[in-house]
Amino acid sequence: MEQKENCIKTVNDLALDACNYWPTELSEEAAETSTLMPLLETQDIFLSILKVADKTPYIWKDIVRSNSKLSANLFLKHLMVLSDIGGERLQRFSKDFDKLFPSSELHFEFCGESFIHKFHTSSGKVNWTNKKLRVEKSVLLENREDFTESMLDVCMLLLWGSEAKNSSILPDEILEKCVIGSLIGKPEELDKYVKERYLYVSRQTGGSEANDLGYACERFAKKKLLSYLPENYSANGHTLENVTQNSNNLTKFDLVITNSKTKKSIGIEISFQVTTNSVIERKAQNALNRQELAHKYGHKVAYLIDGSGNFQRKNAIQTILNYSDCTVNFSDIGLQRLAKYIEENI
């Protein structure tokens, strides 16, 4: 029988023992201090390039080539940090490339005109690893003057992803985070966005790879939850067991935990936002449909929500609470509560 006594039902209850700001253990999971300094040192150069790159969607590439103070791979690393999409996420996108970009093209708009970027897939495979993109710590400071095909493809995605026309099949992350291109031609907005992002990064995480905040949260939650659960529970993949329907990505979750004995799963959506943004609103919009689809196949849906930015969006969080089987925050108590719910119901 389903246990509900551990499930939070109001925003105030969820915020009661929440972390609000990244706890030490989660910060350590994300931090890589050694790559942040060169990015902060070249922040103004990066900004100056984008501020004059308003003629065509590709003109930034020529400016970087002619600039001796900012290498091609540092430029790419800036985009990865500012969009909060790191190497782990890019690897996932490359694995799902054929589904996300069936025509191997990115159709987007710039200054009211339509453009098409043709991805370089002549080898039949897309490989967007840190090593392939030349953004590993060991090579980040190399004086690379030009972009490889893979580097160029990823730059275009990170710049123009939010302007993509095939938005219905792209992950929320691309639509919500790949916004830098949309700020080109708006120097004041661009300046504000870049400086606020780096201020946030340096204060909250202490490292560039920690910019992949979402993935760090997933890793942290996965490790914690599995440590509380018996061995018949596992977290592999991002889809619910035996669910093949793929309606608007409603079957894809940040984390899925499955019981090998019952073949039941729980899809977990995760959001830890110190600064407010619209990602939590999108999760709220999908909450009812996600839950209905999961329940249809005998599965459950849970949410891990924390961060002072999220708690400013009370209506969105309340909607999630209404259509969630279990919602908790990132505190130890919250994670233990979720693990208990999983063990009793999955």
Short mmCIF file of C-alpha atoms in Angstrom, two decimals:
data_model
loop_
_atom_site.label_atom_id
_atom_site.label_comp_id
_atom_site.label_asym_id
_atom_site.label_seq_id
_atom_site.Cartn_x
_atom_site.Cartn_y
_atom_site.Cartn_z
CA MET A 1 0.00 0.00 0.00
CA GLU A 2 1.33 3.44 -0.92
CA GLN A 3 2.85 5.40 1.93
CA LYS A 4 2.13 9.15 1.97
CA GLU A 5 3.07 10.28 5.44
CA ASN A 6 6.58 11.26 4.30
CA CYS A 7 5.42 13.34 1.33
CA ILE A 8 5.51 17.13 1.52
CA LYS A 9 2.41 18.92 0.25
CA THR A 10 3.08 22.65 0.75
CA VAL A 11 5.83 25.02 -0.40
CA ASN A 12 6.45 26.19 3.16
CA ASP A 13 7.02 22.62 4.33
CA LEU A 14 9.42 22.00 1.45
CA ALA A 15 11.39 25.16 2.29
CA LEU A 16 11.44 24.45 6.03
CA ASP A 17 14.71 22.49 6.19
CA ALA A 18 15.93 23.22 2.64
CA CYS A 19 19.57 23.99 1.87
CA ASN A 20 18.78 27.13 -0.24
CA TYR A 21 22.49 27.46 -1.15
CA TRP A 22 24.79 24.68 -2.24
CA PRO A 23 25.87 22.53 0.71
CA THR A 24 29.59 21.82 1.05
CA GLU A 25 29.36 18.21 -0.12
CA LEU A 26 27.48 19.18 -3.27
CA SER A 27 29.87 22.05 -4.00
CA GLU A 28 32.82 19.68 -3.71
CA GLU A 29 31.10 17.29 -6.12
CA ALA A 30 31.03 20.04 -8.72
CA ALA A 31 34.13 22.12 -8.15
CA GLU A 32 37.22 22.18 -10.35
CA THR A 33 38.96 25.40 -9.41
CA SER A 34 41.89 25.10 -11.75
CA THR A 35 39.97 26.02 -14.90
CA LEU A 36 38.08 29.04 -13.60
CA MET A 37 40.90 31.58 -13.46
CA PRO A 38 41.76 31.74 -17.21
CA LEU A 39 38.07 32.18 -17.96
CA LEU A 40 37.72 35.07 -15.53
CA GLU A 41 40.89 36.62 -16.91
CA THR A 42 39.59 36.51 -20.50
CA GLN A 43 35.99 37.40 -19.67
CA ASP A 44 36.27 40.96 -21.00
CA ILE A 45 37.91 39.80 -24.23
CA PHE A 46 35.18 37.22 -24.74
CA LEU A 47 32.55 39.91 -24.17
CA SER A 48 34.20 42.34 -26.56
CA ILE A 49 34.16 39.72 -29.33
CA LEU A 50 30.46 38.99 -28.96
CA LYS A 51 29.57 42.68 -28.75
CA VAL A 52 30.85 43.29 -32.29
CA ALA A 53 29.74 39.93 -33.71
CA ASP A 54 26.34 41.13 -34.92
CA LYS A 55 26.82 41.00 -38.70
CA THR A 56 26.31 37.26 -39.26
CA PRO A 57 25.83 34.21 -36.98
CA TYR A 58 29.39 33.10 -37.85
CA ILE A 59 31.35 36.35 -37.69
CA TRP A 60 32.54 35.61 -34.13
CA LYS A 61 34.62 32.76 -35.55
CA ASP A 62 36.67 35.11 -37.73
CA ILE A 63 37.15 37.55 -34.85
CA VAL A 64 38.47 34.80 -32.58
CA ARG A 65 40.87 33.66 -35.31
CA SER A 66 42.33 37.15 -35.55
CA ASN A 67 42.53 37.64 -31.78
CA SER A 68 45.77 36.59 -30.11
CA LYS A 69 44.46 36.88 -26.54
CA LEU A 70 41.64 34.31 -26.65
CA SER A 71 42.11 30.82 -28.09
CA ALA A 72 39.39 28.89 -29.87
CA ASN A 73 39.06 26.31 -27.12
CA LEU A 74 38.88 28.97 -24.39
CA PHE A 75 36.10 30.65 -26.37
CA LEU A 76 34.22 27.34 -26.45
CA LYS A 77 34.83 26.82 -22.73
CA HIS A 78 33.31 30.24 -22.04
CA LEU A 79 30.16 29.18 -23.89
CA MET A 80 29.99 25.90 -21.97
CA VAL A 81 30.33 27.67 -18.63
CA LEU A 82 27.88 30.44 -19.42
CA SER A 83 25.24 28.07 -20.78
CA ASP A 84 25.74 25.68 -17.84
CA ILE A 85 26.18 22.79 -20.29
CA GLY A 86 29.37 20.86 -19.61
CA GLY A 87 31.07 17.81 -21.00
CA GLU A 88 28.73 15.23 -19.50
CA ARG A 89 25.70 16.92 -21.03
CA LEU A 90 27.35 17.32 -24.42
CA GLN A 91 28.23 13.62 -24.45
CA ARG A 92 24.58 12.82 -23.83
CA PHE A 93 23.50 15.13 -26.65
CA SER A 94 25.99 13.52 -29.02
CA LYS A 95 24.68 10.06 -28.15
CA ASP A 96 21.14 11.24 -28.89
CA PHE A 97 22.23 13.31 -31.90
CA ASP A 98 20.19 11.45 -34.53
CA LYS A 99 17.02 11.91 -32.48
CA LEU A 100 17.66 15.55 -31.66
CA PHE A 101 18.83 16.53 -35.14
CA PRO A 102 17.44 13.98 -37.64
CA SER A 103 18.47 16.17 -40.59
CA SER A 104 21.90 16.92 -39.07
CA GLU A 105 20.94 20.59 -39.22
CA LEU A 106 20.26 23.37 -36.75
CA HIS A 107 17.57 25.71 -38.06
CA PHE A 108 17.56 28.99 -36.15
CA GLU A 109 16.79 32.69 -36.39
CA PHE A 110 19.15 35.64 -36.08
CA CYS A 111 18.07 39.26 -36.41
CA GLY A 112 14.78 38.22 -37.98
CA GLU A 113 16.40 36.01 -40.62
CA SER A 114 16.42 32.22 -40.87
CA PHE A 115 19.71 30.33 -40.95
CA ILE A 116 20.77 26.69 -41.20
CA HIS A 117 23.90 25.25 -39.64
CA LYS A 118 24.90 21.90 -41.11
CA PHE A 119 26.55 19.73 -38.47
CA HIS A 120 29.73 17.91 -39.46
CA THR A 121 28.72 14.25 -39.37
CA SER A 122 30.65 12.89 -42.35
CA SER A 123 32.11 10.09 -40.24
CA GLY A 124 28.62 8.94 -39.28
CA LYS A 125 29.24 9.62 -35.60
CA VAL A 126 29.17 12.66 -33.36
CA ASN A 127 31.70 12.74 -30.54
CA TRP A 128 31.44 15.71 -28.22
CA THR A 129 33.73 14.68 -25.38
CA ASN A 130 35.93 17.16 -23.52
CA LYS A 131 38.95 15.55 -25.12
CA LYS A 132 37.55 15.87 -28.63
CA LEU A 133 36.54 19.47 -27.97
CA ARG A 134 39.97 20.38 -26.55
CA VAL A 135 38.53 21.75 -23.31
CA GLU A 136 40.19 19.36 -20.86
CA LYS A 137 42.25 20.99 -18.11
CA SER A 138 45.49 19.70 -19.63
CA VAL A 139 44.94 21.41 -23.00
CA LEU A 140 42.66 24.32 -22.16
CA LEU A 141 45.50 26.82 -22.21
CA GLU A 142 47.00 25.65 -25.49
CA ASN A 143 47.21 28.44 -28.05
CA ARG A 144 44.69 26.99 -30.48
CA GLU A 145 43.89 29.55 -33.15
CA ASP A 146 41.19 27.71 -35.10
CA PHE A 147 38.11 25.62 -34.42
CA THR A 148 37.84 21.94 -35.26
CA GLU A 149 34.58 20.83 -36.88
CA SER A 150 33.31 19.45 -33.57
CA MET A 151 34.25 22.63 -31.71
CA LEU A 152 32.41 24.74 -34.28
CA ASP A 153 29.31 22.54 -34.10
CA VAL A 154 29.14 22.79 -30.32
CA CYS A 155 29.73 26.56 -30.40
CA MET A 156 26.80 26.96 -32.79
CA LEU A 157 24.56 24.81 -30.60
CA LEU A 158 25.47 26.69 -27.42
CA LEU A 159 25.04 30.06 -29.11
CA TRP A 160 21.81 29.46 -31.02
CA GLY A 161 20.09 26.50 -29.36
CA SER A 162 17.38 28.63 -27.77
CA GLU A 163 16.52 30.03 -31.21
CA ALA A 164 16.10 26.58 -32.79
CA LYS A 165 12.96 26.02 -34.84
CA ASN A 166 12.70 22.30 -34.02
CA SER A 167 12.18 23.12 -30.36
CA SER A 168 9.61 20.37 -29.77
CA ILE A 169 12.25 17.61 -29.90
CA LEU A 170 15.09 19.40 -28.12
CA PRO A 171 15.76 19.03 -24.37
CA ASP A 172 14.72 21.85 -22.05
CA GLU A 173 18.37 22.50 -21.27
CA ILE A 174 19.14 23.57 -24.84
CA LEU A 175 16.08 25.79 -25.12
CA GLU A 176 16.52 27.36 -21.69
CA LYS A 177 20.29 27.67 -21.45
CA CYS A 178 21.72 28.16 -24.96
CA VAL A 179 20.67 31.81 -25.07
CA ILE A 180 23.92 33.71 -25.62
CA GLY A 181 23.38 34.15 -29.37
CA SER A 182 20.01 35.79 -28.72
CA LEU A 183 21.84 38.51 -26.75
CA ILE A 184 24.21 39.42 -29.60
CA GLY A 185 23.33 42.92 -30.78
CA LYS A 186 22.14 43.81 -27.27
CA PRO A 187 25.42 44.88 -25.62
CA GLU A 188 23.97 45.95 -22.27
CA GLU A 189 21.97 42.74 -21.81
CA LEU A 190 24.95 40.65 -22.93
CA ASP A 191 27.30 42.40 -20.54
CA LYS A 192 24.88 41.96 -17.63
CA TYR A 193 24.26 38.28 -18.41
CA VAL A 194 27.93 37.30 -18.72
CA LYS A 195 29.11 39.19 -15.65
CA GLU A 196 26.27 37.94 -13.47
CA ARG A 197 26.88 34.36 -14.57
CA TYR A 198 30.59 34.52 -13.75
CA LEU A 199 29.93 36.25 -10.45
CA TYR A 200 27.53 33.45 -9.59
CA VAL A 201 29.94 30.75 -10.75
CA SER A 202 32.90 32.09 -8.80
CA ARG A 203 30.91 32.62 -5.60
CA GLN A 204 28.75 29.52 -5.57
CA THR A 205 30.89 26.79 -7.07
CA GLY A 206 34.52 27.81 -7.19
CA GLY A 207 35.04 25.95 -10.45
CA SER A 208 34.21 25.87 -14.13
CA GLU A 209 33.09 22.29 -14.38
CA ALA A 210 30.78 23.03 -11.49
CA ASN A 211 28.88 25.03 -14.06
CA ASP A 212 27.42 21.77 -15.13
CA LEU A 213 25.28 22.26 -12.05
CA GLY A 214 22.45 20.06 -13.16
CA TYR A 215 24.66 17.06 -13.75
CA ALA A 216 26.46 17.57 -10.45
CA CYS A 217 23.09 17.56 -8.69
CA GLU A 218 22.09 14.35 -10.46
CA ARG A 219 25.36 12.67 -9.51
CA PHE A 220 25.01 13.79 -5.92
CA ALA A 221 21.38 12.67 -5.64
CA LYS A 222 22.11 9.32 -7.30
CA LYS A 223 25.01 8.58 -4.96
CA LYS A 224 23.05 9.57 -1.85
CA LEU A 225 19.84 7.75 -2.71
CA LEU A 226 21.55 4.51 -3.69
CA SER A 227 23.52 4.57 -0.44
CA TYR A 228 20.20 4.52 1.44
CA LEU A 229 18.55 1.82 -0.71
CA PRO A 230 19.00 -1.99 -0.89
CA GLU A 231 21.06 -3.52 -3.70
CA ASN A 232 18.03 -4.41 -5.83
CA TYR A 233 17.65 -0.71 -6.66
CA SER A 234 19.72 0.79 -9.48
CA ALA A 235 19.94 4.08 -11.36
CA ASN A 236 20.79 3.49 -15.02
CA GLY A 237 19.47 5.65 -17.82
CA HIS A 238 16.82 8.33 -17.88
CA THR A 239 13.66 6.54 -19.00
CA LEU A 240 11.03 4.58 -17.10
CA GLU A 241 11.14 0.79 -17.27
CA ASN A 242 9.03 -0.69 -20.12
CA VAL A 243 7.68 2.70 -21.20
CA THR A 244 8.24 3.17 -24.92
CA GLN A 245 5.92 6.09 -25.56
CA ASN A 246 7.88 9.31 -26.11
CA SER A 247 5.38 12.15 -26.05
CA ASN A 248 7.17 15.50 -25.71
CA ASN A 249 9.96 13.82 -23.74
CA LEU A 250 7.58 13.15 -20.86
CA THR A 251 9.22 9.78 -20.26
CA LYS A 252 12.73 11.23 -19.86
CA PHE A 253 13.82 12.17 -16.37
CA ASP A 254 16.96 13.61 -14.78
CA LEU A 255 17.28 10.41 -12.76
CA VAL A 256 15.42 7.09 -12.84
CA ILE A 257 15.67 4.50 -10.06
CA THR A 258 14.41 0.99 -10.78
CA ASN A 259 13.65 -1.97 -8.53
CA SER A 260 14.97 -5.10 -10.27
CA LYS A 261 12.53 -7.29 -8.34
CA THR A 262 9.31 -5.44 -9.14
CA LYS A 263 10.45 -3.89 -12.46
CA LYS A 264 8.88 -0.66 -11.21
CA SER A 265 10.62 2.69 -11.59
CA ILE A 266 10.45 6.18 -10.21
CA GLY A 267 11.35 9.10 -12.44
CA ILE A 268 13.00 11.95 -10.54
CA GLU A 269 13.16 15.53 -11.80
CA ILE A 270 15.84 17.68 -10.17
CA SER A 271 16.17 21.45 -9.82
CA PHE A 272 18.58 23.35 -7.57
CA GLN A 273 18.53 27.02 -8.54
CA VAL A 274 20.17 29.71 -6.44
CA THR A 275 19.14 32.33 -8.99
CA THR A 276 15.57 32.35 -10.27
CA ASN A 277 14.84 31.22 -13.84
CA SER A 278 12.03 29.64 -15.85
CA VAL A 279 13.21 26.01 -15.78
CA ILE A 280 11.07 25.26 -12.74
CA GLU A 281 8.08 26.74 -14.58
CA ARG A 282 8.59 24.29 -17.46
CA LYS A 283 8.81 21.38 -15.04
CA ALA A 284 5.56 22.56 -13.46
CA GLN A 285 3.81 22.71 -16.83
CA ASN A 286 4.74 19.08 -17.51
CA ALA A 287 4.02 17.77 -14.00
CA LEU A 288 0.44 16.54 -14.52
CA ASN A 289 1.15 14.83 -17.84
CA ARG A 290 4.34 13.24 -16.50
CA GLN A 291 2.52 11.79 -13.52
CA GLU A 292 -0.42 10.49 -15.56
CA LEU A 293 1.89 8.76 -18.04
CA ALA A 294 4.04 7.23 -15.30
CA HIS A 295 1.01 5.98 -13.37
CA LYS A 296 -0.40 4.43 -16.55
CA TYR A 297 2.56 2.03 -16.54
CA GLY A 298 2.65 1.51 -12.78
CA HIS A 299 5.54 3.89 -12.06
CA LYS A 300 5.95 6.95 -9.83
CA VAL A 301 7.26 10.50 -10.24
CA ALA A 302 9.28 12.44 -7.67
CA TYR A 303 10.92 15.86 -7.53
CA LEU A 304 14.08 17.07 -5.81
CA ILE A 305 13.76 20.84 -5.48
CA ASP A 306 15.95 23.30 -3.62
CA GLY A 307 17.65 26.67 -3.99
CA SER A 308 16.61 30.18 -3.02
CA GLY A 309 15.82 31.01 -6.65
CA ASN A 310 13.31 28.19 -6.95
CA PHE A 311 11.50 29.16 -3.78
CA GLN A 312 10.69 32.52 -5.35
CA ARG A 313 8.46 30.62 -7.82
CA LYS A 314 5.89 29.42 -5.30
CA ASN A 315 3.07 28.83 -7.78
CA ALA A 316 5.24 26.58 -9.94
CA ILE A 317 6.45 24.58 -6.95
CA GLN A 318 2.91 24.17 -5.62
CA THR A 319 1.83 22.81 -9.01
CA ILE A 320 4.65 20.29 -8.85
CA LEU A 321 3.66 19.32 -5.31
CA ASN A 322 0.09 18.75 -6.50
CA TYR A 323 1.16 16.35 -9.26
CA SER A 324 4.09 14.57 -7.62
CA ASP A 325 4.15 11.30 -5.74
CA CYS A 326 6.93 12.59 -3.51
CA THR A 327 8.73 15.95 -3.44
CA VAL A 328 11.71 16.67 -1.19
CA ASN A 329 14.63 19.10 -0.90
CA PHE A 330 18.38 18.42 -0.95
CA SER A 331 18.84 18.21 2.81
CA ASP A 332 19.90 14.87 4.29
CA ILE A 333 16.44 14.57 5.80
CA GLY A 334 14.86 15.23 2.42
CA LEU A 335 16.97 12.64 0.60
CA GLN A 336 16.33 10.06 3.32
CA ARG A 337 12.61 10.76 3.07
CA LEU A 338 12.70 10.15 -0.69
CA ALA A 339 14.71 6.94 -0.26
CA LYS A 340 12.14 5.70 2.27
CA TYR A 341 9.32 6.46 -0.14
CA ILE A 342 11.11 4.61 -2.96
CA GLU A 343 11.73 1.54 -0.84
CA GLU A 344 8.11 1.41 0.32
CA ASN A 345 6.48 2.07 -3.06
CA ILE A 346 8.76 0.99 -5.91
#
